C-alpha positions as semicolon CSV with decimal commas, in nm:
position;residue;x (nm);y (nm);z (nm)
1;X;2,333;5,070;6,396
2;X;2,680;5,246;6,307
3;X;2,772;5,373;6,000
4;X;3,078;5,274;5,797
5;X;3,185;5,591;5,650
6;X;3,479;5,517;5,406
7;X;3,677;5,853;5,470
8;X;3,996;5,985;5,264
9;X;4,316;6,030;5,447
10;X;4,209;6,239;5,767
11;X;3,933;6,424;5,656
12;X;3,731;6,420;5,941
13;X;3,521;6,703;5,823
14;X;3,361;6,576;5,570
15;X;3,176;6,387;5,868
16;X;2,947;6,707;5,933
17;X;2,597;6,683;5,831
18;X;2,578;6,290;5,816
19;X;2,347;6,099;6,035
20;X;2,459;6,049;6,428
21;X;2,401;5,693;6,532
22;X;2,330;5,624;6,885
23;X;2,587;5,354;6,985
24;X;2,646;5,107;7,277
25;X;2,911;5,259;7,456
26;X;3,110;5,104;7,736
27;X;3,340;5,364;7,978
28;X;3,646;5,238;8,091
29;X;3,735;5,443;8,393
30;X;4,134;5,351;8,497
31;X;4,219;5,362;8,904
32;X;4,439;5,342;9,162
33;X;4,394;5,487;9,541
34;X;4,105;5,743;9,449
35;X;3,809;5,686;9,618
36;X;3,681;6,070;9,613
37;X;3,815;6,150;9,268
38;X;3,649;5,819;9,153
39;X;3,323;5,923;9,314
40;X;3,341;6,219;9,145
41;X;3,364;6,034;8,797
42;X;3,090;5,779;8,894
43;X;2,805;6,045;8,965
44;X;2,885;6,273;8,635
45;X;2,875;5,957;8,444
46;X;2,517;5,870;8,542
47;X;2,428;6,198;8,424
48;X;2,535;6,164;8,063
49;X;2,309;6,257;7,745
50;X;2,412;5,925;7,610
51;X;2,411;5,698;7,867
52;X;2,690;5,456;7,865
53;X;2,509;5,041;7,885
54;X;2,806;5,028;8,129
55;X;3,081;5,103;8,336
56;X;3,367;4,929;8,378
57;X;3,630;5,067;8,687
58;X;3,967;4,918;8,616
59;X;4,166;4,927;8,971
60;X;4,543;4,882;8,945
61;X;4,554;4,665;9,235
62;X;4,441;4,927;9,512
63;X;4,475;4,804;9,895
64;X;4,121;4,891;9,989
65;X;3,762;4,783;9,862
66;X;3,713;4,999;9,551
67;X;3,362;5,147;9,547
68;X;3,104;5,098;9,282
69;X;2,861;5,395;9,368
70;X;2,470;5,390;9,224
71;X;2,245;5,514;8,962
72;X;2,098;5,389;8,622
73;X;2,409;5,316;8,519
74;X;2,552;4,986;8,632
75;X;2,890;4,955;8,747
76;X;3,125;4,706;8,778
77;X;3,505;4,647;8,943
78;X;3,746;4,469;8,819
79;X;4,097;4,417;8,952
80;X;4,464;4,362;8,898
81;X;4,754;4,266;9,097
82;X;4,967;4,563;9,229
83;X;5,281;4,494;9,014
84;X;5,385;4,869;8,957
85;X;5,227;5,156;8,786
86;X;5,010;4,965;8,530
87;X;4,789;5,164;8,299
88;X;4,751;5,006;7,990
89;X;4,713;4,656;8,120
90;X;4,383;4,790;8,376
91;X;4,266;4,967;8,049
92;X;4,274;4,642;7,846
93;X;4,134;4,429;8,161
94;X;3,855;4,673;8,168
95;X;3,770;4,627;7,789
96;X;3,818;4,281;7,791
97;X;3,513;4,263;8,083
98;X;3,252;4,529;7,858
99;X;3,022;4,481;7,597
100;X;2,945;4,825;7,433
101;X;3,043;4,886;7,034
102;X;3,216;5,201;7,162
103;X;3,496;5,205;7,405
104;X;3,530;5,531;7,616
105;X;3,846;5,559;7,847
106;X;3,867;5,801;8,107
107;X;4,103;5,821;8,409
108;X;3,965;5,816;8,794
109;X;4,064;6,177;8,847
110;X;3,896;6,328;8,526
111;X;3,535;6,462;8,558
112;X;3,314;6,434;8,218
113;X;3,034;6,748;8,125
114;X;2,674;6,578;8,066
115;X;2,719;6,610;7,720
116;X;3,100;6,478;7,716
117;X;3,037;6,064;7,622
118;X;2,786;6,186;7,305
119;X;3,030;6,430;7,177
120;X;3,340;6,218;7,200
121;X;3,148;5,895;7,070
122;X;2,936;6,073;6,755
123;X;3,222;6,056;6,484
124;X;3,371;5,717;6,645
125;X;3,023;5,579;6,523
126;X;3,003;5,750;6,197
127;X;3,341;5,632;6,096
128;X;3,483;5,264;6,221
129;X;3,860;5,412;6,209
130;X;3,860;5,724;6,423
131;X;4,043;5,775;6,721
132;X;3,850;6,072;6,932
133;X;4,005;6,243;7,187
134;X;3,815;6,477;7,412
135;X;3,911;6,822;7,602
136;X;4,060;6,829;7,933
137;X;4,005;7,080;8,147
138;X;4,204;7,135;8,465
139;X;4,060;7,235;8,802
140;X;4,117;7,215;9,192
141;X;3,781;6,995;9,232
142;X;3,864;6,928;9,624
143;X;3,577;7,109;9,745
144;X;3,345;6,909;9,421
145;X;3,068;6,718;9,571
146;X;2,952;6,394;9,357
147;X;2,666;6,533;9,116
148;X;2,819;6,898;9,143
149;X;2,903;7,101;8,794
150;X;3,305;7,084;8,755
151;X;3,296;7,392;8,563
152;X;3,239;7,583;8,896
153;X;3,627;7,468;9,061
154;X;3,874;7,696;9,015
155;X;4,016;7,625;8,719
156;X;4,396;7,587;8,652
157;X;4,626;7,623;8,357
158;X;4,567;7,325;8,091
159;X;4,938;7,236;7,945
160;X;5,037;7,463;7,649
161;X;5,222;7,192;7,426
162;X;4,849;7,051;7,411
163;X;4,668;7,336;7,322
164;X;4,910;7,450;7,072
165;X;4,943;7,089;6,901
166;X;4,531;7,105;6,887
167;X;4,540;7,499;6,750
168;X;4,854;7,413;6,478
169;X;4,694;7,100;6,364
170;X;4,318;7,225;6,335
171;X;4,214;6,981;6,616
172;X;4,366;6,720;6,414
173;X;4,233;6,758;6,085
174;X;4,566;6,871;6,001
175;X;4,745;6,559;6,175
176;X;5,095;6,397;6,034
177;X;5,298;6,092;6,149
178;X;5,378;6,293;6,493
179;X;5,014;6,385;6,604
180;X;5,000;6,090;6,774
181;X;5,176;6,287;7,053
182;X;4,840;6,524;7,124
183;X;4,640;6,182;7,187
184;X;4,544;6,158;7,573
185;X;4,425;5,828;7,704
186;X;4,241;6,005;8,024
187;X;3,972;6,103;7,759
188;X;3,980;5,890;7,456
189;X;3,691;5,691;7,247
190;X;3,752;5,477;6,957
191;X;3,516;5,145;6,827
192;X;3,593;4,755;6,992
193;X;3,661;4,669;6,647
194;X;3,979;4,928;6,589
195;X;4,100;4,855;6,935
196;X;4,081;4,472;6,874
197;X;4,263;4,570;6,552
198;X;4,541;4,800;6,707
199;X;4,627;4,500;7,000
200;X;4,485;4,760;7,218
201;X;4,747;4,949;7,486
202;X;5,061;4,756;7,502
203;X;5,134;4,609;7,862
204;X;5,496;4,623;7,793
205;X;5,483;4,991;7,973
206;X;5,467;4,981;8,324
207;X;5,545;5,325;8,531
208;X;5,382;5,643;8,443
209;X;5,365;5,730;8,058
210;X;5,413;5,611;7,754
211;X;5,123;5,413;7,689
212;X;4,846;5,682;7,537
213;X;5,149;5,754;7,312
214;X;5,217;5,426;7,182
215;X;4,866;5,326;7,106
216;X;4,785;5,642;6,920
217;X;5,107;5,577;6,637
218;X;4,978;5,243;6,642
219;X;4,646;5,356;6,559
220;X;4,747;5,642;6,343
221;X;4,983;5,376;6,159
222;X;4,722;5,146;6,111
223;X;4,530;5,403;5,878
224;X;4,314;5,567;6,190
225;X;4,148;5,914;6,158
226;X;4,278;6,108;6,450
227;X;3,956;6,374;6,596
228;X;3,983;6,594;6,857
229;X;3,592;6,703;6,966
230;X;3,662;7,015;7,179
231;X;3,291;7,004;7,289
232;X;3,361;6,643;7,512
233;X;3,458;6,848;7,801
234;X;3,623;6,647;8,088
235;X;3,797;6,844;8,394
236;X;4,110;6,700;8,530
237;X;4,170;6,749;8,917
238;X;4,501;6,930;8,919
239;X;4,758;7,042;8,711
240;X;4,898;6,787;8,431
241;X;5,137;6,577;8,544
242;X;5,400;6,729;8,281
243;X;5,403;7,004;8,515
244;X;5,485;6,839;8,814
245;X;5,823;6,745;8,902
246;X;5,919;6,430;8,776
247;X;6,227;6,292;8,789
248;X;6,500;6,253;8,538
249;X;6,567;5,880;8,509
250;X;6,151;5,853;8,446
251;X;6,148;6,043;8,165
252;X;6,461;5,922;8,025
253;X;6,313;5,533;8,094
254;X;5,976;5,656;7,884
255;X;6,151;5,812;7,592
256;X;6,408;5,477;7,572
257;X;6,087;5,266;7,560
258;X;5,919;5,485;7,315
259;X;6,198;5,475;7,111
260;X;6,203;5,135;7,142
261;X;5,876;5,060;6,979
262;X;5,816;5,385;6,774
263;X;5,994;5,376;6,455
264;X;5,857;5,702;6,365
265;X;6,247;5,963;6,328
266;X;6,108;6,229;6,538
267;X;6,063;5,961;6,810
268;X;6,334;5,746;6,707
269;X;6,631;5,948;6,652
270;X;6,980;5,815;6,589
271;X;6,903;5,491;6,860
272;X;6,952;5,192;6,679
273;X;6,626;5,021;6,562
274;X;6,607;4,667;6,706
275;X;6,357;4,399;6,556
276;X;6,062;4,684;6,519
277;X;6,214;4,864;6,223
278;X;6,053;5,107;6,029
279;X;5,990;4,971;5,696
280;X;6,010;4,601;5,559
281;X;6,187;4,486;5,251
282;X;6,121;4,218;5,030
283;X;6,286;4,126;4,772
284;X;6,110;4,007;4,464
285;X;6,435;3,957;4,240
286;X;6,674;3,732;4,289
287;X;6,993;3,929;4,284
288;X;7,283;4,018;4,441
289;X;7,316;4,344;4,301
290;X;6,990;4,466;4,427
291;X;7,091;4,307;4,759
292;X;7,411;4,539;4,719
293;X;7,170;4,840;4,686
294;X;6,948;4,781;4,967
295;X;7,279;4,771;5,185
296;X;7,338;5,144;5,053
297;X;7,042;5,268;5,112
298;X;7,041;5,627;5,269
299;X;6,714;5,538;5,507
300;X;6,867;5,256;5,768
301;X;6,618;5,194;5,978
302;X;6,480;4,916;5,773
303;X;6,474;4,546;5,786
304;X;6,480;4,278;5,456
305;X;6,359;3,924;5,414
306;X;6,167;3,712;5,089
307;X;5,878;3,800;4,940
308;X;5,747;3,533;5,163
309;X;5,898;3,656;5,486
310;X;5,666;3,629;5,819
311;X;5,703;3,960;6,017
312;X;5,576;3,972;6,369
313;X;5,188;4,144;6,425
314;X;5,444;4,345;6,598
315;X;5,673;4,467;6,322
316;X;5,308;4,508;6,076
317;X;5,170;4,718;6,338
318;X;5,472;4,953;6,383
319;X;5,674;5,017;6,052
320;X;5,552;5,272;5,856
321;X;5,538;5,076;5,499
322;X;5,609;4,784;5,304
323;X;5,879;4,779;5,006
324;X;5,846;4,500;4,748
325;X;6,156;4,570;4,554
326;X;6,205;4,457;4,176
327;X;6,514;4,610;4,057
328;X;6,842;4,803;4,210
329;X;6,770;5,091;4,414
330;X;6,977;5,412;4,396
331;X;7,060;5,490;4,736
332;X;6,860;5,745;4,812
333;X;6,508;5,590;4,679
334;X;6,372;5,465;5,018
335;X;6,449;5,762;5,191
336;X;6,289;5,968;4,905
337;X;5,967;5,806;4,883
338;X;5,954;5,769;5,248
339;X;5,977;6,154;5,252
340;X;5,679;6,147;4,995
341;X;5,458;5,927;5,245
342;X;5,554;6,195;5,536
343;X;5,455;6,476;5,311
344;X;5,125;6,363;5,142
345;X;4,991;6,058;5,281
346;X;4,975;5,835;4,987
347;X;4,840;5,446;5,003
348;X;5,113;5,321;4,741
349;X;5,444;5,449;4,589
350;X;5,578;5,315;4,264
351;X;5,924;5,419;4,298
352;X;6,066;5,474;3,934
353;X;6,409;5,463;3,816
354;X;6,439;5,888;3,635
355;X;6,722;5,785;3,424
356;X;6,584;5,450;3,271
357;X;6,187;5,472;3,344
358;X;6,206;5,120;3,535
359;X;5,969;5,013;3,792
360;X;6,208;4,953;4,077
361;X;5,988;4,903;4,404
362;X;5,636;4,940;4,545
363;X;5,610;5,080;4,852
364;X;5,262;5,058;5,027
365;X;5,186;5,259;5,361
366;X;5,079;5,069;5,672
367;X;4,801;5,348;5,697
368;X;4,617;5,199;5,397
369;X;4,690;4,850;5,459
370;X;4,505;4,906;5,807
371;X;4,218;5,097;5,659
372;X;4,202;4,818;5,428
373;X;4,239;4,493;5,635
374;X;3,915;4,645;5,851
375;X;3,693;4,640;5,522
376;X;3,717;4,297;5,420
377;X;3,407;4,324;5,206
378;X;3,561;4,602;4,958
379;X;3,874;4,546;4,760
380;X;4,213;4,648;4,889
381;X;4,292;4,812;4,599
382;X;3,944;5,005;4,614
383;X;4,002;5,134;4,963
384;X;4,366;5,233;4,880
385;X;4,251;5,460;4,579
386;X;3,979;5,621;4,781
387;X;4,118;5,689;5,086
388;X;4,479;5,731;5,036
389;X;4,548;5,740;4,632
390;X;4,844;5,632;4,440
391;X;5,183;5,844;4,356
392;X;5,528;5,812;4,161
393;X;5,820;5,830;4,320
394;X;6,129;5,925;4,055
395;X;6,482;5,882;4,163
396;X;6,824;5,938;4,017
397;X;7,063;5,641;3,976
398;X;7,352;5,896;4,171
399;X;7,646;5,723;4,287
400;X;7,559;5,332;4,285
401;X;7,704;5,108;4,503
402;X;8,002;4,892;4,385
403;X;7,820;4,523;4,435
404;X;7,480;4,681;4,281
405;X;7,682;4,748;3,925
């Protein structure tokens, strides 16, 4: 049986010591036009520690008959129409046809250790919100026989951005809003129940990219505790595709998209924010003065409605909080507390007028909502104290707009 472990922010330590559950786990493995690779990836799964109950290949709509191979292990196909580079939508076919509590997701071309599914899947059963990504490895495997030890190719250089984003952020104990940049889907594990929760990959990206990206803010933003386990070794045949030549209207097309969809500034950046903004307003005062104020406001990328405003699962996954505002806003209060939620990770901000002590707003992070909405048998208000805590945000009035006088 897993274990719920309620943790605080992304304390992912705090999981040493507790008991290991033995889940169901489920291996997604993504492909397109790789019958060695893929036979590769089929024998070293059947040699796990923890054996998956299943794998699941997820072809992208290759030409040919796709392979199941043999062992203990059983092994299914499924297949999509070839429509264009289509990652996310074979990883979420694939899901949709397994059973296991635990989803692992590994590409065609990546070759897991023995010991690779139990590492990556031990804290994704402790904990129902963490997001584990393993450690890829890269190697010239052409000469790898099916069944033969990885470890033994020549190895080549792993991508430096990667190991320094692991090595800065303490293998993501240390993670902030941008970590979600250092989570790879060719060797990722998280529960059914989160990726149910998160939508799972968006099918909106189609061509090379993007998609590992998107679903680790959404995860992140949904209150997820990112992991890295640099003990789930999987070996990558060849050099990462970031080092390969790529052209320039690709990446261009992937950071547009991204963009598009992640609200987070970094990401962002001065495009203009769409219908996925960063944070939703509502206003809980009937008055054109605060109206006025939320039209000043220093932070723009932000969208307003009634207290009884229906946002999109879309526009709840993505933006970053929630402000329920209650009184006029000095200009620079959302942009403040927003810098507060960056910094420390809070669950709720009571953002408090400094010159008159009024309660102005409540902003609540879509990090503790998330945690929250996946515990429906413990109060909100319980999980958002534990995991996340409460802080005060107080601004100065500063230069107030005319209409908010």
């Amino acid at each position: 049986m897993l274990t719920d472990v309620l943790l605080p922010h992304n304390r992912w330590d705090l999981l040493a010591g507790l008991p290991v559950p033995r889940p169901t786990v489920s291996v997604v493995v993504v492909h397109y036009e790789q019958p060695r690779q893929l036979a590769l990836t089929l024998a070293a799964l059947q040699r796990q520690t923890l054996p998956p109950v299943e794998i699941v290949v997820a072809d992208d709509g290759s030409r040919g008959p796709v392979r199941a191979g043999a062992g203990p292990v059983p092994t299914t196909v499924v297949r999509q129409e070839d429509r264009g580079f289509r990652a996310a939508a074979a990883r979420n076919l694939g899901a949709s046809r397994s059973r296991g509590e635990v989803l692992v997701f590994l590409d065609a071309d990546t070759v897991p250790e023995p010991g690779f599914v139990e590492a990556l899947t031990a804290p994704v059963a402790q904990c129902p919100d963490v997001v584990a990504v393993g450690r890829r490895l890269h190697a010239d495997l052409a000469a790898l026989a099916p069944g033969d030890d990885p470890a033994t190719a020549p190895r080549l250089e792993a991508p430096q951005w990667l190991a320094d984003g692991y090595a800065h952020s303490g293998d993501l104990l240390h993670a902030d809003g941008r970590s979600f940049r250092f989570v790879i889907s060719a060797v990722l594990a998280c529960r059914r129940s989160l990726f149910d929760d998160l939508g799972g990959f968006d099918e909106r990206f189609v061509g090379y990219g993007g998609e590992d990206w998107d679903l680790a803010y959404r995860a992140w933003n949904g209150g997820a505790v990112l992991v890295r386990r640099r003990d789930a070794v999987a070996w990558h045949d060849g050099p990462d595709w970031a080092d390969r030549d790529v052209e320039a209207g690709q990446k261009e097309a992937e950071a547009a998209r991204l963009a598009e969809l992640i609200p987070e500034p970094g990401t962002r950046g001065a495009r203009p924010a769409g219908g996925l903004p960063d944070v939703l307003v509502e206003l809980d005062a009937d008055s054109s003065a605060v109206g006025a104020s939320l039209g000043a406001q220093t932070h723009r990328d932000l969208a307003i409605g009634p207290p009884d405003r229906f946002w999109s699962a879309d526009q709840l996954r993505r933006a970053r909080a929630r402000v329920v505002v209650h009184g006029v806003l000095p200009a620079t209060a959302i942009e403040e507390a927003m810098r507060m939620l960056e910094e420390h990770d809070p669950g709720e901000i009571t953002i408090i007028g400094a010159d008159t002590g009024a309660d102005l707003a409540t902003l609540t992070s879509a990090r503790a909502e998330g945690r929250a909405r996946r515990r429906p048998d413990v109060p909100r208000e319980e999980v958002i104290a534990r995991a996340f805590g409460r802080m005060t945000c107080h601004v100065h009035a500063g230069v107030i707009p005319r209409g908010a006088r």
